[in-house]
């Protein structure tokens, strides 16, 4: 029970989130967990307070995007780690946006991390823990009936718009938005932005020093994982 909201029916438990049945048929309750995972769950640790930090960071970004006209799933913040969200049918692909080479892009294409890209790239990966979220192209997505051409075009356009808005916001916070992952869901005949936007789902580097402030601290055992998350939150609050 949170306030007067009863949370008794878990609909889905993911690696870092739980979705409960909502108070009505049009909503769900989203709860952030403290669990950190990487490499498709191979590496796993409880980081006390991570859920709260990610919830607060994501809520700030969502409020900002919503103010700028982006439709999102967020209805109401319930408490530190809990939010009321619109019920949506998640499109089973992740949209990954990159401004700077890093992570799997650097590895796959042999490009040093930190290389500025001449244009922003977008790519899709199939949401499947079993298969390790493989990259998938447009014609493969439509061939499998995962999303339509129109939906893919819309998600790409929205992802690029969200990138521009987030780059502006993070520049003010002294943070370089290297890359990030988005998810969309079908709701009322439209696609809306879903899931969290946090240091778990983005690469954030200090603009001056390129210090990593995101989940790469956990993936790469760089230490002080939550110190990075706290830093992102404080800078966003002061931006
Ligand atoms: P990548 O370089 O490992 O492909 O990751 C690109 C961005 O997407 C990075 O900011 C982390 C984010 N991401 C997720 O949020 N979830 C995932 O499962 C993966 C693989 C990446
Ligand atoms: N979130 C994914 C996992 O738990 C992958 C990652 O972000 O590195 O394995």
Tab-separated table of C-alpha atoms and ligand atoms in Angstrom:
chain	number	residue	atom	x	y	z
A	1	UNK	CA	0.000	0.000	0.000
A	2	UNK	CA	1.312	3.437	-0.961
A	3	UNK	CA	-0.924	6.306	0.179
A	4	UNK	CA	-4.346	4.957	-0.646
A	5	UNK	CA	-3.102	2.947	-3.599
A	6	UNK	CA	-3.220	-0.808	-3.130
A	7	UNK	CA	-0.304	-2.651	-4.725
A	8	UNK	CA	-1.044	-6.310	-4.459
A	9	UNK	CA	-0.900	-7.697	-7.952
A	10	UNK	CA	2.451	-7.893	-9.709
A	11	UNK	CA	1.924	-7.966	-13.483
A	12	UNK	CA	5.577	-8.031	-14.442
A	13	UNK	CA	8.899	-8.053	-12.648
A	14	UNK	CA	11.910	-6.971	-14.643
A	15	UNK	CA	15.567	-6.627	-13.707
A	16	UNK	CA	15.203	-3.130	-12.328
A	17	UNK	CA	11.453	-2.500	-12.146
A	18	UNK	CA	8.163	-3.980	-11.046
A	19	UNK	CA	4.826	-3.241	-12.688
A	20	UNK	CA	1.723	-3.610	-10.513
A	21	UNK	CA	-1.907	-3.592	-11.515
A	22	UNK	CA	-3.159	0.005	-11.372
A	23	UNK	CA	-6.106	1.518	-9.539
A	24	UNK	CA	-8.114	1.441	-12.786
A	25	UNK	CA	-8.038	-0.221	-16.204
A	26	UNK	CA	-6.063	2.570	-17.852
A	27	UNK	CA	-3.073	2.644	-15.534
A	28	UNK	CA	-0.267	0.652	-13.966
A	29	UNK	CA	1.974	1.311	-11.000
A	30	UNK	CA	5.706	1.349	-11.725
A	31	UNK	CA	8.172	0.678	-8.929
A	32	UNK	CA	11.923	1.123	-9.296
A	33	UNK	CA	14.182	-1.520	-7.724
A	34	UNK	CA	17.698	-1.198	-6.316
A	35	UNK	CA	18.978	-4.106	-8.403
A	36	UNK	CA	21.697	-3.269	-10.912
A	37	UNK	CA	22.343	-5.712	-13.743
A	38	UNK	CA	24.606	-5.750	-16.767
A	39	UNK	CA	25.546	-8.094	-19.581
A	40	UNK	CA	22.006	-9.406	-19.822
A	41	UNK	CA	21.749	-10.066	-16.130
A	42	UNK	CA	25.047	-11.979	-15.777
A	43	UNK	CA	26.370	-9.333	-13.421
A	44	UNK	CA	23.975	-8.418	-10.658
A	45	UNK	CA	24.162	-6.409	-7.440
A	46	UNK	CA	21.887	-4.625	-5.017
A	47	UNK	CA	22.773	-0.947	-4.853
A	48	UNK	CA	20.797	0.534	-1.965
A	49	UNK	CA	19.169	3.770	-3.101
A	50	UNK	CA	19.582	3.268	-6.850
A	51	UNK	CA	15.820	2.950	-7.388
A	52	UNK	CA	15.176	6.268	-5.680
A	53	UNK	CA	17.894	8.063	-7.647
A	54	UNK	CA	16.706	6.676	-10.984
A	55	UNK	CA	13.086	7.463	-10.186
A	56	UNK	CA	13.917	11.068	-9.361
A	57	UNK	CA	16.184	11.544	-12.386
A	58	UNK	CA	13.655	9.933	-14.727
A	59	UNK	CA	10.805	12.018	-13.292
A	60	UNK	CA	12.740	15.253	-13.884
A	61	UNK	CA	13.521	14.268	-17.490
A	62	UNK	CA	9.950	13.124	-18.121
A	63	UNK	CA	8.499	16.375	-16.719
A	64	UNK	CA	10.853	18.369	-18.941
A	65	UNK	CA	10.014	16.345	-22.067
A	66	UNK	CA	6.317	16.558	-21.342
A	67	UNK	CA	6.593	20.352	-21.014
A	68	UNK	CA	8.209	20.340	-24.453
A	69	UNK	CA	5.262	18.439	-25.959
A	70	UNK	CA	6.482	14.826	-25.815
A	71	UNK	CA	3.699	12.421	-24.857
A	72	UNK	CA	4.801	10.052	-22.107
A	73	UNK	CA	3.398	7.322	-19.880
A	74	UNK	CA	3.902	9.277	-16.639
A	75	UNK	CA	0.640	10.225	-14.908
A	76	UNK	CA	1.694	10.951	-11.340
A	77	UNK	CA	4.624	10.491	-8.999
A	78	UNK	CA	3.372	8.447	-6.039
A	79	UNK	CA	6.469	8.319	-3.840
A	80	UNK	CA	10.289	8.151	-4.008
A	81	UNK	CA	10.327	4.933	-6.028
A	82	UNK	CA	6.777	4.631	-7.328
A	83	UNK	CA	4.816	6.258	-10.148
A	84	UNK	CA	1.390	5.925	-11.687
A	85	UNK	CA	1.763	5.367	-15.419
A	86	UNK	CA	-0.556	4.973	-18.398
A	87	UNK	CA	-1.269	1.437	-19.436
A	88	UNK	CA	0.516	0.890	-22.739
A	89	UNK	CA	1.444	-2.091	-24.875
A	90	UNK	CA	5.230	-1.943	-25.087
A	91	UNK	CA	6.649	-2.147	-28.613
A	92	UNK	CA	9.142	-4.995	-28.371
A	93	UNK	CA	12.113	-3.047	-29.719
A	94	UNK	CA	14.464	-0.655	-27.961
A	95	UNK	CA	15.462	2.508	-29.798
A	96	UNK	CA	19.100	3.399	-29.267
A	97	UNK	CA	20.341	6.899	-30.084
A	98	UNK	CA	24.044	7.770	-30.257
A	99	UNK	CA	25.830	11.125	-30.475
A	100	UNK	CA	29.301	9.863	-29.574
A	101	UNK	CA	30.851	6.424	-30.171
A	102	UNK	CA	30.893	4.243	-27.050
A	103	UNK	CA	29.944	0.814	-25.761
A	104	UNK	CA	28.780	-1.792	-28.254
A	105	UNK	CA	29.088	0.667	-31.174
A	106	UNK	CA	32.789	1.233	-30.501
A	107	UNK	CA	33.382	-2.480	-30.084
A	108	UNK	CA	31.406	-3.589	-33.138
A	109	UNK	CA	32.818	-0.997	-35.554
A	110	UNK	CA	36.306	-0.579	-34.078
A	111	UNK	CA	35.857	3.127	-33.308
A	112	UNK	CA	37.567	4.570	-30.190
A	113	UNK	CA	35.166	5.537	-27.423
A	114	UNK	CA	34.596	9.278	-27.380
A	115	UNK	CA	34.756	9.723	-31.160
A	116	UNK	CA	32.223	12.418	-32.055
A	117	UNK	CA	29.823	11.088	-34.720
A	118	UNK	CA	29.204	13.189	-37.859
A	119	UNK	CA	25.500	12.592	-37.401
A	120	UNK	CA	23.309	11.125	-34.707
A	121	UNK	CA	22.624	7.437	-35.262
A	122	UNK	CA	19.528	5.434	-34.389
A	123	UNK	CA	19.237	1.684	-34.212
A	124	UNK	CA	16.752	-0.862	-32.949
A	125	UNK	CA	17.310	-3.920	-30.818
A	126	UNK	CA	14.840	-6.678	-30.146
A	127	UNK	CA	13.591	-6.707	-26.564
A	128	UNK	CA	14.424	-10.277	-25.632
A	129	UNK	CA	16.434	-11.250	-22.561
A	130	UNK	CA	16.667	-14.832	-23.855
A	131	UNK	CA	18.359	-13.677	-27.062
A	132	UNK	CA	20.399	-10.898	-25.432
A	133	UNK	CA	18.568	-8.005	-27.163
A	134	UNK	CA	20.065	-8.474	-30.668
A	135	UNK	CA	20.206	-5.555	-33.088
A	136	UNK	CA	17.395	-5.764	-35.646
A	137	UNK	CA	16.738	-3.690	-38.776
A	138	UNK	CA	13.562	-2.044	-40.055
A	139	UNK	CA	12.638	-4.657	-42.645
A	140	UNK	CA	13.215	-7.445	-40.137
A	141	UNK	CA	10.960	-5.705	-37.602
A	142	UNK	CA	8.132	-5.227	-40.111
A	143	UNK	CA	8.648	-8.755	-41.508
A	144	UNK	CA	8.109	-10.189	-38.031
A	145	UNK	CA	5.103	-7.952	-37.380
A	146	UNK	CA	6.734	-6.388	-34.317
A	147	UNK	CA	5.913	-2.858	-35.473
A	148	UNK	CA	4.667	-1.195	-38.646
A	149	UNK	CA	6.661	1.026	-41.001
A	150	UNK	CA	4.707	4.033	-39.725
A	151	UNK	CA	5.458	3.145	-36.113
A	152	UNK	CA	9.172	2.775	-36.865
A	153	UNK	CA	9.256	6.136	-38.637
A	154	UNK	CA	7.422	7.774	-35.751
A	155	UNK	CA	9.696	6.233	-33.098
A	156	UNK	CA	12.800	7.325	-35.005
A	157	UNK	CA	11.494	10.877	-35.439
A	158	UNK	CA	10.489	11.107	-31.764
A	159	UNK	CA	13.800	9.629	-30.616
A	160	UNK	CA	15.704	12.307	-32.558
A	161	UNK	CA	13.491	15.045	-31.158
A	162	UNK	CA	13.956	13.684	-27.630
A	163	UNK	CA	17.703	13.591	-28.269
A	164	UNK	CA	17.757	17.290	-29.190
A	165	UNK	CA	15.711	18.222	-26.135
A	166	UNK	CA	17.823	16.093	-23.813
A	167	UNK	CA	21.099	17.389	-25.266
A	168	UNK	CA	19.916	20.929	-24.448
A	169	UNK	CA	18.909	19.984	-20.915
A	170	UNK	CA	22.104	18.053	-20.176
A	171	UNK	CA	24.368	20.706	-21.714
A	172	UNK	CA	23.040	23.084	-19.040
A	173	UNK	CA	23.943	20.463	-16.441
A	174	UNK	CA	27.523	20.182	-17.754
A	175	UNK	CA	26.842	16.691	-19.059
A	176	UNK	CA	27.495	15.209	-22.487
A	177	UNK	CA	24.685	12.932	-23.643
A	178	UNK	CA	26.726	10.189	-25.310
A	179	UNK	CA	23.960	7.672	-26.042
A	180	UNK	CA	20.722	6.338	-24.619
A	181	UNK	CA	17.927	3.828	-25.004
A	182	UNK	CA	14.210	4.551	-25.311
A	183	UNK	CA	11.086	2.446	-25.287
A	184	UNK	CA	7.660	3.269	-26.672
A	185	UNK	CA	4.215	1.840	-26.014
A	186	UNK	CA	0.882	1.841	-27.813
A	187	UNK	CA	-1.775	3.717	-25.915
A	188	UNK	CA	-5.080	5.090	-27.222
A	189	UNK	CA	-4.063	4.664	-30.859
A	190	UNK	CA	-0.793	6.541	-30.344
A	191	UNK	CA	2.780	5.751	-29.428
A	192	UNK	CA	3.949	7.262	-26.158
A	193	UNK	CA	7.332	7.326	-24.454
A	194	UNK	CA	7.632	4.569	-21.818
A	195	UNK	CA	10.118	3.132	-19.311
A	196	UNK	CA	12.779	5.097	-17.450
A	197	UNK	CA	15.388	7.539	-18.699
A	198	UNK	CA	18.191	7.361	-16.160
A	199	UNK	CA	21.914	6.613	-15.744
A	200	UNK	CA	20.906	2.952	-16.213
A	201	UNK	CA	19.703	3.654	-19.749
A	202	UNK	CA	21.977	6.503	-20.858
A	203	UNK	CA	25.678	7.286	-21.043
A	204	UNK	CA	26.383	10.587	-19.317
A	205	UNK	CA	29.900	12.049	-19.393
A	206	UNK	CA	31.128	15.183	-17.683
A	207	UNK	CA	31.438	17.834	-20.420
A	208	UNK	CA	34.887	18.983	-19.275
A	209	UNK	CA	36.596	15.796	-18.125
A	210	UNK	CA	34.578	13.027	-19.868
A	211	UNK	CA	34.246	11.327	-16.477
A	212	UNK	CA	31.559	8.644	-16.669
A	213	UNK	CA	28.535	9.315	-14.446
A	214	UNK	CA	26.375	6.353	-15.523
A	215	UNK	CA	25.975	2.586	-15.387
A	216	UNK	CA	29.347	2.033	-17.077
A	217	UNK	CA	30.729	2.579	-13.548
A	218	UNK	CA	28.939	-0.630	-12.610
A	219	UNK	CA	29.525	-2.539	-15.876
A	220	UNK	CA	33.265	-1.766	-15.787
A	221	UNK	CA	33.864	-1.863	-12.021
A	222	UNK	CA	34.908	1.783	-11.929
A	223	UNK	CA	33.598	2.201	-8.379
A	224	UNK	CA	31.306	4.725	-6.660
A	225	UNK	CA	28.386	3.867	-8.960
A	226	UNK	CA	25.767	5.783	-6.994
A	227	UNK	CA	28.103	8.770	-6.588
A	228	UNK	CA	27.799	9.208	-10.360
A	229	UNK	CA	23.996	8.890	-10.252
A	230	UNK	CA	23.817	11.404	-7.377
A	231	UNK	CA	25.980	13.800	-9.335
A	232	UNK	CA	23.639	13.551	-12.355
A	233	UNK	CA	20.631	14.263	-10.128
A	234	UNK	CA	22.224	17.269	-8.405
A	235	UNK	CA	23.349	18.773	-11.687
A	236	UNK	CA	19.897	18.290	-13.243
A	237	UNK	CA	18.257	19.977	-10.273
A	238	UNK	CA	20.563	22.972	-10.683
A	239	UNK	CA	20.349	23.122	-14.496
B	1	LIG	P1	25.366	-0.254	-25.933
B	1	LIG	O1	26.531	0.603	-26.273
B	1	LIG	O2	25.671	-1.331	-24.953
B	1	LIG	O3	24.663	-0.774	-27.161
B	1	LIG	O4	24.316	0.698	-25.186
B	1	LIG	C1	23.833	1.872	-25.787
B	1	LIG	C2	22.964	2.650	-24.805
B	1	LIG	O5	21.769	1.931	-24.509
B	1	LIG	C3	23.643	2.892	-23.459
B	1	LIG	O6	23.337	4.219	-23.048
B	1	LIG	C4	22.998	1.926	-22.503
B	1	LIG	C5	21.638	1.681	-23.112
B	1	LIG	N1	21.187	0.299	-22.928
B	1	LIG	C6	20.080	0.024	-22.142
B	1	LIG	O7	19.463	0.933	-21.590
B	1	LIG	N2	19.688	-1.276	-22.015
B	1	LIG	C7	20.323	-2.306	-22.602
B	1	LIG	O8	19.908	-3.461	-22.440
B	1	LIG	C8	21.486	-2.004	-23.399
B	1	LIG	C9	22.263	-3.099	-24.056
B	1	LIG	C10	21.867	-0.698	-23.534
B	2	LIG	N1	20.387	-3.770	-18.767
B	2	LIG	C1	20.998	-4.899	-19.391
B	2	LIG	C2	21.231	-6.011	-18.385
B	2	LIG	O1	20.746	-6.027	-17.311
B	2	LIG	C3	22.238	-4.594	-20.172
B	2	LIG	C4	23.045	-3.385	-19.865
B	2	LIG	O2	22.503	-2.320	-19.628
B	2	LIG	O3	24.287	-3.468	-19.918
B	2	LIG	O4	21.875	-6.943	-18.597
